[in-house]
Coordinates of N, CA and C in Angstrom, one line a residue:
E213 N -4.4 162.6 -21.1 CA -3.3 161.7 -21.1 C -2.8 161.6 -22.6
S214 N -1.5 162.1 -22.9 CA -1.1 162.0 -24.4 C -0.6 160.7 -24.9
T215 N -0.7 160.6 -26.1 CA -0.3 159.3 -26.8 C 1.2 159.4 -27.3
S216 N 1.8 160.6 -26.9 CA 3.2 160.7 -27.4 C 4.1 159.8 -26.7
M217 N 5.1 159.3 -27.5 CA 6.1 158.3 -26.9 C 7.0 159.0 -25.9
G218 N 7.0 160.4 -26.0 CA 7.9 161.2 -25.1 C 7.1 161.8 -23.9
S219 N 5.8 161.4 -23.8 CA 5.1 161.8 -22.7 C 5.5 161.2 -21.4
E220 N 5.5 161.9 -20.3 CA 5.6 161.5 -18.9 C 4.7 160.6 -18.5
A221 N 3.3 160.9 -19.0 CA 2.2 160.1 -18.5 C 2.2 158.6 -19.1
P222 N 2.1 157.6 -18.2 CA 2.3 156.3 -18.8 C 1.0 156.0 -19.7
L223 N 1.0 155.3 -20.9 CA -0.1 155.0 -21.5 C -0.4 153.6 -21.2
S224 N -1.7 153.1 -21.4 CA -2.3 152.0 -21.3 C -3.3 151.8 -22.4
I225 N -2.9 151.3 -23.6 CA -3.8 151.0 -24.6 C -3.8 149.6 -25.1
T226 N -5.1 149.2 -25.2 CA -5.2 147.6 -25.3 C -5.6 147.6 -26.9
L227 N -4.9 146.8 -27.7 CA -5.1 146.7 -29.1 C -5.6 145.3 -29.4
P228 N -6.8 145.0 -29.7 CA -7.4 143.7 -29.8 C -7.1 143.1 -31.3
I229 N -5.9 143.1 -31.8 CA -5.4 142.7 -32.9 C -5.1 141.1 -32.9
V230 N -5.2 140.4 -34.0 CA -4.8 139.1 -34.1 C -3.5 138.9 -34.7
D231 N -3.2 139.7 -35.7 CA -1.9 139.6 -36.5 C -1.1 140.8 -36.2
L232 N 0.1 140.6 -35.8 CA 1.0 141.7 -35.3 C 2.4 141.6 -36.1
V233 N 2.8 142.7 -36.8 CA 4.1 142.6 -37.6 C 4.9 143.8 -37.0
L234 N 6.2 143.5 -36.5 CA 7.1 144.5 -35.9 C 8.3 144.4 -36.8
A235 N 8.7 145.6 -37.4 CA 9.9 145.6 -38.3 C 10.6 146.8 -38.3
F236 N 11.9 146.7 -38.5 CA 12.8 148.0 -38.8 C 12.7 149.0 -37.7
L237 N 12.5 148.6 -36.5 CA 12.4 149.8 -35.4 C 13.7 149.3 -34.5
P238 N 14.3 150.3 -33.8 CA 15.3 149.9 -32.7 C 14.9 149.3 -31.5
P239 N 15.6 148.4 -30.8 CA 15.1 147.7 -29.8 C 14.5 148.5 -28.6
D240 N 15.2 149.6 -28.3 CA 14.9 150.5 -27.1 C 13.6 151.0 -27.4
Y241 N 13.1 151.5 -28.6 CA 11.8 152.0 -29.1 C 10.7 150.9 -28.8
L242 N 11.0 149.5 -29.3 CA 10.0 148.5 -29.3 C 9.7 148.1 -27.8
V243 N 10.8 148.2 -26.9 CA 10.5 147.9 -25.4 C 9.7 149.0 -24.8
A244 N 9.8 150.3 -25.2 CA 9.2 151.4 -24.7 C 7.7 151.3 -25.3
L245 N 7.5 151.0 -26.6 CA 6.2 150.7 -27.2 C 5.3 149.5 -26.4
L246 N 6.1 148.4 -26.1 CA 5.4 147.3 -25.5 C 5.1 147.6 -24.0
D247 N 5.7 148.5 -23.3 CA 5.4 149.0 -22.1 C 4.1 149.8 -21.9
R248 N 3.7 150.3 -23.2 CA 2.6 151.1 -23.3 C 1.3 150.5 -23.9
I249 N 1.5 149.4 -24.4 CA 0.3 148.7 -25.1 C 0.1 147.4 -24.7
S250 N -1.1 146.7 -24.7 CA -1.3 145.5 -24.5 C -2.1 144.8 -25.7
T251 N -1.5 143.6 -26.1 CA -2.0 142.9 -27.5 C -2.5 141.5 -26.9
P252 N -3.4 141.4 -26.1 CA -3.7 140.0 -25.6 C -4.3 139.0 -26.4
K253 N -4.8 139.4 -27.8 CA -5.2 138.6 -28.6 C -4.5 138.2 -29.8
V254 N -3.3 138.6 -29.8 CA -2.3 138.3 -30.9 C -2.0 136.8 -31.1
Q255 N -2.2 136.3 -32.1 CA -2.1 134.8 -32.5 C -1.0 134.6 -33.5
S256 N -0.9 135.6 -34.4 CA 0.1 135.5 -35.5 C 1.2 136.8 -35.3
L257 N 2.5 136.5 -35.1 CA 3.6 137.3 -35.0 C 4.7 137.3 -35.9
A258 N 5.1 138.4 -36.6 CA 6.2 138.3 -37.4 C 7.1 139.5 -37.1
L259 N 8.5 139.1 -37.1 CA 9.5 139.9 -36.6 C 10.5 140.0 -37.8
D260 N 11.0 141.2 -38.1 CA 12.0 141.6 -39.1 C 12.9 142.8 -38.8
F261 N 14.0 142.4 -38.2 CA 15.0 143.4 -37.9 C 16.3 143.1 -38.5
D262 N 17.0 144.2 -38.5 CA 18.4 144.2 -39.0 C 19.5 144.3 -38.1
N263 N 20.1 145.4 -37.9 CA 21.2 145.6 -37.0 C 20.8 145.9 -35.6
G264 N 21.5 145.5 -34.5 CA 21.1 145.7 -33.2 C 20.9 144.6 -32.3
D265 N 21.0 144.7 -31.0 CA 20.8 143.6 -30.1 C 19.6 143.7 -29.5
Y266 N 18.7 142.8 -29.7 CA 17.2 142.6 -29.5 C 16.9 141.8 -28.4
K267 N 18.1 141.4 -27.6 CA 17.9 140.6 -26.3 C 16.8 141.3 -25.5
D268 N 16.7 142.5 -25.1 CA 15.7 143.1 -24.2 C 14.4 143.0 -24.7
F269 N 14.2 143.2 -26.1 CA 13.0 143.1 -26.6 C 12.4 141.6 -26.5
L270 N 13.3 140.7 -27.1 CA 12.9 139.4 -26.9 C 12.4 139.0 -25.5
R271 N 13.1 139.5 -24.5 CA 12.9 139.2 -23.1 C 11.5 139.8 -22.6
R272 N 11.3 141.0 -23.2 CA 10.1 141.8 -22.9 C 8.8 141.0 -23.5
I273 N 8.8 140.5 -24.7 CA 7.6 139.7 -25.3 C 7.6 138.4 -24.6
S274 N 8.7 137.8 -23.9 CA 8.4 136.5 -23.3 C 8.0 136.8 -21.8
S275 N 7.8 138.1 -21.3 CA 7.4 138.3 -19.9 C 5.9 138.8 -19.9
P276 N 5.4 138.9 -18.7 CA 4.0 139.4 -18.6 C 3.8 140.8 -19.3
G277 N 2.6 141.1 -19.8 CA 2.4 142.2 -20.4 C 1.9 143.3 -19.5
T278 N 1.5 144.5 -20.1 CA 1.2 145.5 -19.2 C 0.3 145.1 -18.2
D279 N -0.7 144.2 -18.4 CA -1.6 143.9 -17.5 C -1.2 143.0 -16.4
G280 N 0.1 142.5 -16.4 CA 0.5 141.8 -15.5 C 0.2 140.3 -15.7
K281 N -0.3 139.9 -16.7 CA -0.8 138.6 -16.9 C 0.3 137.9 -17.9
R282 N -0.3 137.2 -18.9 CA 0.5 136.4 -19.8 C 1.4 137.2 -20.7
S283 N 2.3 136.6 -21.3 CA 3.2 137.2 -22.2 C 2.7 137.3 -23.5
L284 N 3.2 138.2 -24.3 CA 2.7 138.3 -25.7 C 2.8 137.1 -26.5
L285 N 4.0 136.3 -26.2 CA 4.4 135.1 -26.9 C 3.5 133.9 -26.6
S286 N 3.0 134.0 -25.3 CA 2.2 132.7 -24.8 C 0.9 132.4 -25.6
G287 N 0.4 133.6 -26.2 CA -0.8 133.2 -27.2 C -0.6 133.1 -28.6
V288 N 0.8 133.2 -29.0 CA 1.1 133.0 -30.5 C 1.0 131.5 -30.9
T289 N 0.3 131.4 -32.0 CA 0.1 130.1 -32.7 C 1.1 130.0 -34.0
A290 N 1.4 131.2 -34.5 CA 2.3 131.3 -35.8 C 3.3 132.3 -35.7
L291 N 4.6 131.9 -35.8 CA 5.6 132.9 -35.7 C 6.3 132.9 -37.1
K292 N 6.8 134.1 -37.4 CA 7.7 134.3 -38.6 C 8.7 135.2 -38.0
V293 N 10.0 134.8 -38.3 CA 11.2 135.4 -37.9 C 12.1 135.6 -39.2
S294 N 12.0 136.9 -39.7 CA 12.8 137.0 -40.9 C 14.2 137.6 -40.6
G295 N 14.4 138.1 -39.4 CA 15.7 138.5 -38.8 C 15.6 139.0 -37.5
I296 N 16.5 138.6 -36.5 CA 16.6 139.1 -35.3 C 17.9 138.7 -34.7
W297 N 18.7 139.7 -34.2 CA 19.9 139.3 -33.6 C 20.0 139.3 -32.0
V298 N 19.9 138.0 -31.5 CA 19.9 137.8 -30.2 C 20.9 136.6 -29.9
S299 N 21.9 136.8 -29.2 CA 23.0 135.8 -28.8 C 22.8 135.1 -27.5
D300 N 22.0 135.7 -26.6 CA 21.8 135.0 -25.3 C 20.9 133.6 -25.3
S301 N 21.6 132.7 -25.2 CA 20.8 131.2 -25.3 C 19.6 131.3 -24.4
E302 N 19.7 131.8 -23.1 CA 18.7 131.6 -22.1 C 17.6 132.5 -22.6
V303 N 17.7 133.7 -23.2 CA 16.6 134.5 -23.6 C 15.9 133.8 -24.7
I304 N 16.5 133.2 -25.7 CA 16.0 132.4 -26.8 C 15.1 131.2 -26.3
S305 N 15.8 130.6 -25.3 CA 15.1 129.5 -24.7 C 13.9 129.9 -23.9
K306 N 13.9 130.9 -23.3 CA 12.7 131.2 -22.5 C 11.6 131.7 -23.6
A307 N 12.0 132.3 -24.7 CA 11.0 132.7 -25.8 C 10.3 131.4 -26.3
Y308 N 11.0 130.4 -26.6 CA 10.5 129.2 -27.0 C 9.6 128.4 -25.9
A309 N 10.0 128.7 -24.7 CA 9.3 128.0 -23.7 C 7.9 128.7 -23.5
E310 N 7.7 130.0 -23.8 CA 6.5 130.7 -23.7 C 5.6 130.3 -24.8
M311 N 6.1 129.7 -26.0 CA 5.3 129.3 -27.0 C 4.8 128.0 -27.1
Q312 N 4.1 127.7 -26.0 CA 3.5 126.3 -25.9 C 2.6 125.8 -26.8
N313 N 1.8 126.8 -27.4 CA 0.7 126.7 -28.3 C 1.1 126.9 -29.8
L314 N 2.4 127.0 -29.9 CA 2.9 127.4 -31.5 C 2.7 126.2 -32.2
N315 N 2.0 126.4 -33.4 CA 1.6 125.4 -34.5 C 2.7 125.5 -35.6
S316 N 2.9 126.7 -35.9 CA 3.7 127.0 -37.2 C 4.7 128.0 -36.9
I317 N 5.9 127.6 -37.6 CA 7.2 128.6 -37.4 C 7.8 128.7 -38.6
N318 N 8.3 130.0 -39.0 CA 8.8 130.3 -40.2 C 10.1 131.0 -40.0
I319 N 11.3 130.6 -40.0 CA 12.5 131.2 -39.7 C 13.5 131.3 -41.0
N320 N 14.1 132.4 -41.1 CA 15.2 132.6 -41.8 C 16.5 132.5 -41.1
F321 N 17.0 131.3 -41.3 CA 18.2 131.0 -40.4 C 19.4 131.7 -40.9
A322 N 19.5 132.4 -42.0 CA 20.5 133.1 -42.3 C 20.8 134.5 -41.7
H323 N 19.5 134.8 -40.9 CA 19.4 136.0 -40.1 C 19.2 136.0 -38.7
V324 N 19.4 134.7 -38.1 CA 19.5 134.5 -36.7 C 20.7 133.7 -36.3
E325 N 20.7 133.6 -35.0 CA 21.9 132.8 -34.4 C 21.6 131.3 -34.6
T326 N 22.7 130.5 -34.6 CA 22.4 129.0 -34.7 C 21.5 128.4 -33.5
I327 N 21.6 129.1 -32.5 CA 20.8 128.5 -31.2 C 19.4 128.4 -31.5
W328 N 18.9 129.1 -32.4 CA 17.4 129.0 -32.8 C 17.1 127.6 -33.4
Y329 N 18.1 127.1 -34.2 CA 18.0 125.7 -34.8 C 18.4 124.6 -33.8
D330 N 19.4 125.0 -32.9 CA 20.0 123.9 -31.9 C 18.9 123.6 -30.9
L331 N 18.0 124.7 -30.5 CA 17.1 124.2 -29.5 C 15.8 123.5 -30.1
L332 N 15.8 123.7 -31.4 CA 14.7 122.9 -32.0 C 15.1 121.4 -32.3
H333 N 16.4 121.4 -32.6 CA 16.9 120.0 -32.9 C 17.3 119.2 -31.6
Q334 N 18.1 119.7 -30.9 CA 18.5 118.9 -29.5 C 18.9 119.9 -28.6
P335 N 17.9 120.2 -27.9 CA 18.1 121.3 -26.7 C 19.0 120.9 -25.6
E336 N 19.1 119.7 -25.4 CA 20.0 119.2 -24.3 C 21.5 119.5 -24.5
R337 N 21.8 119.7 -25.7 CA 23.1 120.0 -26.2 C 23.5 121.4 -26.1
C338 N 22.5 122.2 -25.8 CA 22.9 123.8 -25.5 C 23.4 124.0 -24.1
R339 N 24.7 123.8 -23.9 CA 25.3 123.8 -22.6 C 24.9 125.1 -21.8
L340 N 24.5 126.2 -22.3 CA 24.5 127.4 -21.6 C 23.1 127.5 -21.0
I341 N 22.3 126.5 -21.4 CA 20.8 126.6 -20.8 C 20.7 125.6 -19.6
P342 N 20.4 126.1 -18.3 CA 20.2 125.1 -17.4 C 18.8 124.2 -17.5
N343 N 18.8 123.0 -17.4 CA 17.6 122.4 -17.3 C 16.9 122.5 -18.5
P344 N 17.6 122.1 -19.7 CA 16.8 122.3 -21.1 C 15.7 121.3 -21.3
P345 N 14.6 121.8 -21.9 CA 13.4 120.8 -22.1 C 13.8 119.7 -23.0
K346 N 12.9 118.6 -22.9 CA 13.2 117.4 -23.7 C 13.0 117.8 -25.3
V347 N 11.9 118.7 -25.5 CA 11.7 119.3 -26.7 C 11.0 120.6 -26.7
C348 N 11.6 121.5 -27.6 CA 10.9 122.9 -27.6 C 9.8 122.9 -28.4
L349 N 8.7 123.6 -28.4 CA 7.7 123.9 -29.2 C 6.9 122.5 -29.4
P350 N 6.3 121.9 -28.4 CA 5.8 120.6 -28.4 C 4.7 120.3 -29.3
K351 N 3.9 121.6 -29.8 CA 2.8 121.5 -30.7 C 3.1 121.8 -32.0
L352 N 4.4 122.1 -32.3 CA 4.8 122.7 -33.7 C 4.6 121.5 -34.7
Q353 N 3.8 121.9 -35.8 CA 3.5 120.9 -36.9 C 3.9 121.4 -38.2
I354 N 4.1 122.8 -38.3 CA 4.5 123.2 -39.8 C 5.8 124.1 -39.6
F355 N 6.7 123.8 -40.3 CA 8.1 124.2 -40.3 C 8.6 124.8 -41.8
T356 N 8.7 126.1 -41.7 CA 9.0 126.7 -42.8 C 10.5 127.3 -42.7
T357 N 11.3 127.1 -43.6 CA 12.8 127.4 -43.4 C 13.5 128.0 -44.5
S358 N 14.4 129.0 -44.2 CA 15.4 129.5 -45.2 C 16.8 129.4 -44.5
G359 N 17.7 128.9 -45.2 CA 19.1 129.0 -44.8 C 19.4 127.7 -44.0
L360 N 18.8 126.6 -44.3 CA 19.3 125.4 -43.9 C 19.5 124.4 -45.0
T361 N 20.4 123.4 -44.8 CA 20.6 122.4 -45.7 C 19.5 121.3 -45.6
G362 N 19.6 120.5 -46.8 CA 18.7 119.3 -46.5 C 18.9 118.4 -45.5
E363 N 20.4 118.3 -45.1 CA 20.7 117.4 -44.1 C 20.2 117.9 -42.7
E364 N 20.3 119.2 -42.4 CA 20.0 119.8 -41.4 C 18.5 119.8 -41.1
I365 N 17.7 120.0 -42.1 CA 16.3 119.8 -42.1 C 15.7 118.4 -41.8
R366 N 16.5 117.4 -42.5 CA 16.2 115.9 -42.2 C 16.6 115.6 -40.8
N367 N 17.7 116.1 -40.2 CA 18.0 115.6 -38.8 C 16.9 116.1 -37.9
L368 N 16.5 117.5 -38.1 CA 15.5 117.9 -37.2 C 14.2 117.2 -37.4
V369 N 13.7 117.0 -38.5 CA 12.4 116.1 -38.7 C 12.6 114.7 -38.1
S370 N 13.8 114.1 -38.2 CA 14.1 112.9 -37.6 C 14.2 112.8 -36.0
E371 N 14.7 113.9 -35.6 CA 14.7 114.0 -34.1 C 13.4 114.3 -33.5
R372 N 12.6 115.1 -34.1 CA 11.3 115.4 -33.7 C 10.2 114.0 -33.6
I373 N 10.5 113.2 -34.6 CA 9.8 111.9 -34.6 C 10.2 111.0 -33.6
E374 N 11.4 111.0 -33.1 CA 12.0 110.3 -32.0 C 11.4 110.8 -30.7
R375 N 11.1 111.9 -30.6 CA 10.7 112.6 -29.4 C 9.2 112.7 -29.3
N376 N 8.6 112.0 -30.2 CA 7.0 111.9 -30.3 C 6.4 113.4 -30.4
C377 N 7.1 114.2 -31.2 CA 6.6 115.4 -31.5 C 6.9 115.8 -32.9
P378 N 6.2 115.0 -33.9 CA 6.7 115.1 -35.3 C 6.2 116.1 -36.1
L379 N 6.9 116.7 -37.0 CA 6.5 117.8 -37.9 C 5.7 117.1 -38.9
K380 N 4.6 117.9 -39.4 CA 3.7 117.2 -40.5 C 4.1 118.0 -41.9
E381 N 4.2 119.3 -41.7 CA 4.4 120.0 -43.0 C 5.8 120.7 -42.9
V382 N 6.7 120.6 -43.8 CA 7.8 121.4 -44.0 C 8.0 122.2 -45.4
Y383 N 8.2 123.3 -45.4 CA 8.4 124.2 -46.5 C 9.7 124.8 -46.7
I384 N 10.5 124.6 -47.8 CA 11.8 124.9 -47.9 C 12.2 126.1 -48.9
D385 N 12.9 127.0 -48.7 CA 13.5 127.9 -49.6 C 14.0 127.2 -50.8
E386 N 13.6 127.4 -51.9 CA 14.0 126.9 -53.1 C 15.5 127.0 -53.5
E387 N 16.0 128.1 -52.9 CA 17.5 128.2 -53.2 C 18.4 127.4 -52.2
D388 N 17.8 126.8 -51.2 CA 18.6 126.0 -50.3 C 19.0 124.6 -50.9
D389 N 20.1 124.1 -50.3 CA 20.7 122.8 -50.9 C 20.0 121.7 -50.3
V390 N 19.1 120.9 -51.1 CA 18.4 119.8 -50.8 C 18.7 118.8 -51.9
D391 N 19.4 117.8 -51.5 CA 19.7 116.8 -52.6 C 18.5 115.8 -52.8
T392 N 18.6 114.9 -53.7 CA 17.5 113.9 -54.0 C 17.3 113.0 -52.9
E393 N 18.4 112.6 -52.2 CA 18.2 111.6 -51.0 C 17.3 112.1 -49.9
D394 N 17.7 113.3 -49.6 CA 17.0 114.1 -48.5 C 15.7 114.5 -48.9
D395 N 15.4 114.9 -50.0 CA 14.1 115.1 -50.6 C 13.1 114.0 -50.5
E396 N 13.7 112.6 -50.9 CA 12.8 111.6 -50.8 C 12.6 111.1 -49.4
W397 N 13.5 111.3 -48.6 CA 13.4 110.9 -47.2 C 12.5 111.7 -46.6
L398 N 12.5 113.2 -46.7 CA 11.5 113.9 -46.2 C 10.1 113.7 -46.6
R399 N 9.9 113.3 -47.9 CA 8.6 113.2 -48.6 C 7.9 111.9 -47.8
S400 N 8.9 110.9 -47.5 CA 8.3 109.7 -47.0 C 8.1 109.8 -45.4
H401 N 8.6 110.9 -44.8 CA 8.2 111.0 -43.3 C 7.4 112.2 -42.9
L402 N 6.8 113.0 -44.0 CA 6.1 114.1 -43.7 C 4.7 114.0 -44.5
T403 N 3.7 114.7 -44.1 CA 2.4 114.8 -44.9 C 2.6 115.6 -46.1
T404 N 3.3 116.8 -45.8 CA 3.5 117.6 -47.0 C 5.1 118.2 -46.9
L405 N 5.7 118.3 -48.1 CA 6.9 118.8 -48.4 C 6.8 119.8 -49.5
G406 N 7.1 121.0 -49.4 CA 7.1 121.9 -50.5 C 8.2 122.9 -50.5
F407 N 8.3 123.6 -51.5 CA 9.3 124.6 -51.8 C 8.7 125.9 -52.2
F408 N 9.4 127.0 -51.8 CA 8.8 128.3 -52.1 C 10.0 129.3 -52.4
E409 N 9.6 130.4 -53.2 CA 10.5 131.4 -53.4 C 10.5 132.3 -52.3
N410 N 11.6 132.5 -51.7 CA 11.8 133.5 -50.5 C 12.2 135.0 -51.0
D411 N 11.1 135.7 -50.5 CA 11.1 137.2 -50.8 C 11.5 138.1 -49.7
D412 N 12.0 137.4 -48.6 CA 12.3 138.3 -47.3 C 13.4 139.2 -47.6
D413 N 14.2 139.0 -48.5 CA 15.6 139.9 -48.8 C 15.2 141.0 -49.8
E414 N 14.0 141.1 -50.3 CA 13.6 142.1 -51.3 C 13.5 143.3 -50.6
D415 N 13.7 144.5 -51.3 CA 13.5 145.9 -50.7 C 12.1 146.0 -50.4
V416 N 12.1 146.4 -49.0 CA 10.8 147.0 -48.5 C 11.0 148.3 -47.9
D417 N 9.5 148.9 -47.6 CA 9.6 150.2 -47.0 C 10.0 150.1 -45.5
E418 N 11.2 150.5 -45.2 CA 11.7 150.3 -43.8 C 11.0 151.4 -42.8
E419 N 10.1 152.3 -43.4 CA 9.4 153.2 -42.4 C 8.1 152.8 -42.1
E420 N 7.6 151.6 -42.5 CA 6.3 151.0 -42.1 C 6.3 150.0 -41.0
I421 N 5.5 150.1 -40.0 CA 5.3 149.0 -39.1 C 3.8 149.0 -38.9
L422 N 3.3 147.6 -38.7 CA 2.1 147.4 -38.5 C 2.1 146.9 -37.0
F423 N 1.4 147.8 -36.3 CA 1.3 147.4 -34.9 C 0.0 147.6 -34.2
G424 N -1.1 147.8 -34.9 CA -2.3 148.0 -34.0 C -3.4 148.6 -34.9
L425 N -4.5 149.0 -34.2 CA -5.7 149.4 -34.8 C -5.8 150.9 -34.7
E426 N -5.9 151.6 -35.8 CA -6.1 153.0 -35.8 C -7.2 153.5 -34.9
D427 N -8.4 152.8 -34.8 CA -9.5 153.1 -34.0 C -9.1 153.1 -32.7
E428 N -8.2 152.3 -32.2 CA -7.8 152.0 -30.7 C -6.9 153.2 -30.3
L429 N -6.3 153.9 -31.2 CA -5.3 154.9 -30.6 C -6.1 156.2 -30.5
D430 N -6.0 156.8 -29.3 CA -6.8 158.0 -29.0 C -5.8 159.3 -29.2
F431 N -6.0 160.0 -30.3 CA -5.2 161.2 -30.6 C -5.8 162.5 -30.1
S432 N -7.0 162.5 -29.3 CA -7.6 163.6 -29.2 C -6.8 164.7 -28.3
D433 N -6.0 164.2 -27.4 CA -5.3 165.1 -26.8 C -4.2 165.9 -27.6
V434 N -3.6 165.2 -28.5 CA -2.6 165.8 -29.4 C -3.3 166.8 -30.4
E435 N -4.6 166.4 -30.8 CA -5.1 167.4 -31.7 C -5.6 168.6 -31.0
D436 N -6.0 168.4 -29.5 CA -6.3 169.8 -28.8 C -5.2 170.6 -28.8
T437 N -3.9 170.2 -28.7 CA -2.8 171.1 -28.6 C -2.6 171.8 -29.8
E438 N -3.1 171.1 -31.0 CA -2.8 171.9 -32.3 C -3.8 173.0 -32.5
D439 N -4.8 173.0 -31.7 CA -5.8 174.1 -31.9 C -5.0 175.5 -31.8
E440 N -3.9 175.6 -31.1 CA -3.2 176.8 -30.9 C -2.4 177.2 -32.0
T441 N -2.3 176.4 -32.9 CA -1.3 176.5 -34.0 C -2.2 177.4 -35.2
D442 N -1.3 177.9 -36.1 CA -2.0 178.5 -37.4 C -2.7 177.6 -38.3
E443 N -3.5 178.2 -39.3 CA -4.2 177.3 -40.1 C -3.3 176.5 -40.9
D444 N -2.1 177.2 -41.4 CA -1.4 176.1 -42.1 C -0.8 174.9 -41.5
D445 N -0.5 175.0 -40.1 CA -0.3 173.7 -39.5 C -1.4 173.0 -39.3
E446 N -2.5 173.3 -39.1 CA -3.5 172.5 -38.9 C -3.7 171.7 -40.2
D447 N -3.6 172.4 -41.5 CA -3.7 171.6 -42.7 C -2.6 170.5 -42.9
D448 N -1.5 170.9 -42.5 CA -0.5 169.9 -42.3 C -0.7 168.6 -41.6
E449 N -1.3 168.9 -40.4 CA -1.8 167.8 -39.6 C -2.9 167.0 -40.3
G450 N -3.7 167.5 -40.8 CA -4.9 166.9 -41.6 C -4.2 166.0 -42.6
E451 N -3.2 166.5 -43.4 CA -2.5 165.6 -44.4 C -1.8 164.4 -43.8
F452 N -1.4 164.6 -42.6 CA -0.6 163.6 -41.9 C -1.7 162.4 -41.6
E453 N -2.9 162.8 -41.2 CA -3.8 161.8 -40.6 C -4.3 161.0 -41.9
D454 N -4.6 161.8 -43.0 CA -4.9 161.0 -44.3 C -3.9 160.2 -44.9
E455 N -2.6 160.7 -44.9 CA -1.7 159.8 -45.8 C -1.0 158.9 -45.0
D456 N -0.7 159.1 -43.7 CA 0.2 158.1 -42.8 C -0.5 157.0 -42.2
V457 N -1.8 157.2 -42.0 CA -2.4 156.1 -41.4 C -3.6 155.6 -42.2
E458 N -3.4 154.3 -42.6 CA -4.4 153.7 -43.4 C -5.2 152.5 -42.8
E459 N -6.5 152.5 -42.9 CA -7.1 151.4 -42.4 C -7.2 150.3 -43.3
D460 N -7.2 149.1 -42.6 CA -6.9 147.8 -43.4 C -8.1 147.0 -42.8
D461 N -9.3 147.0 -43.5 CA -10.4 146.0 -43.3 C -10.8 146.2 -41.6
G462 N -10.5 147.3 -41.1 CA -10.9 147.5 -39.7 C -10.2 146.7 -38.7
D463 N -9.1 145.8 -39.1 CA -8.5 145.0 -38.2 C -6.9 145.6 -37.8
E464 N -6.4 146.3 -38.7 CA -5.2 146.8 -38.4 C -4.8 148.0 -39.1
A465 N -3.7 148.7 -38.7 CA -3.3 150.0 -39.4 C -1.9 150.1 -39.6
W466 N -1.5 150.6 -40.8 CA -0.2 150.8 -41.1 C 0.1 152.3 -40.7
I467 N 1.2 152.4 -39.8 CA 1.6 153.7 -39.4 C 3.1 153.9 -39.8
D468 N 3.3 155.0 -40.6 CA 4.6 155.3 -41.1 C 5.5 156.0 -40.0
M469 N 6.7 155.5 -39.8 CA 7.6 156.0 -38.8 C 8.5 157.0 -39.4
E470 N 8.3 158.2 -39.2 CA 9.1 159.3 -39.8 C 10.0 160.0 -38.8

């Protein structure tokens, strides 16, 4: 069974990773990837995408995995969204609904649709969603944000208090507009209020994606087909294995997408 994404044989690879980062890949590739791997132990998920409609991808991670059981999002307790363009309110609402155990969320609201905030603030006002919940992410306690004003953050914290799902810690991009009054109010209603320097918009290597364990990926079939090539080709293949796949404490692997 080949591990090539273009193979006709379906893949079924279980990656026992806890932290998963998906970034700078087209949505169709991601959907195909998730149809071939299972990540039942993921607890921390980070997403960072630029252009493209990621509706099908978000729907995919909100649906049962390759094992037919729970979705990828259902086990996530910490989510970071640096950027993802999805305008379908029902798809975003479904994603939130899957994350019943989410304790911490970090969103750059400059790179997502406003529905991500609206659902956290007052879900019943999202008219396109049938039977909206009273509160989204009921176990959420830690809120990290970029791209919101102090007033918007204050309104969210106040609304969560009224709905008996209060936030305990809030961390705000130091570049965001938070006046003294909002700062003082937030400090009086939170356990912790902090400010941070946002580095999400700094240049990064767009060819890198962290998605699993090197040890869990079986490339034996691919190596067997290379036996028929000349020695130069074999040397090139060896260089690829040494340079493009790096182990990280045995828990995860960086794979360059070239």
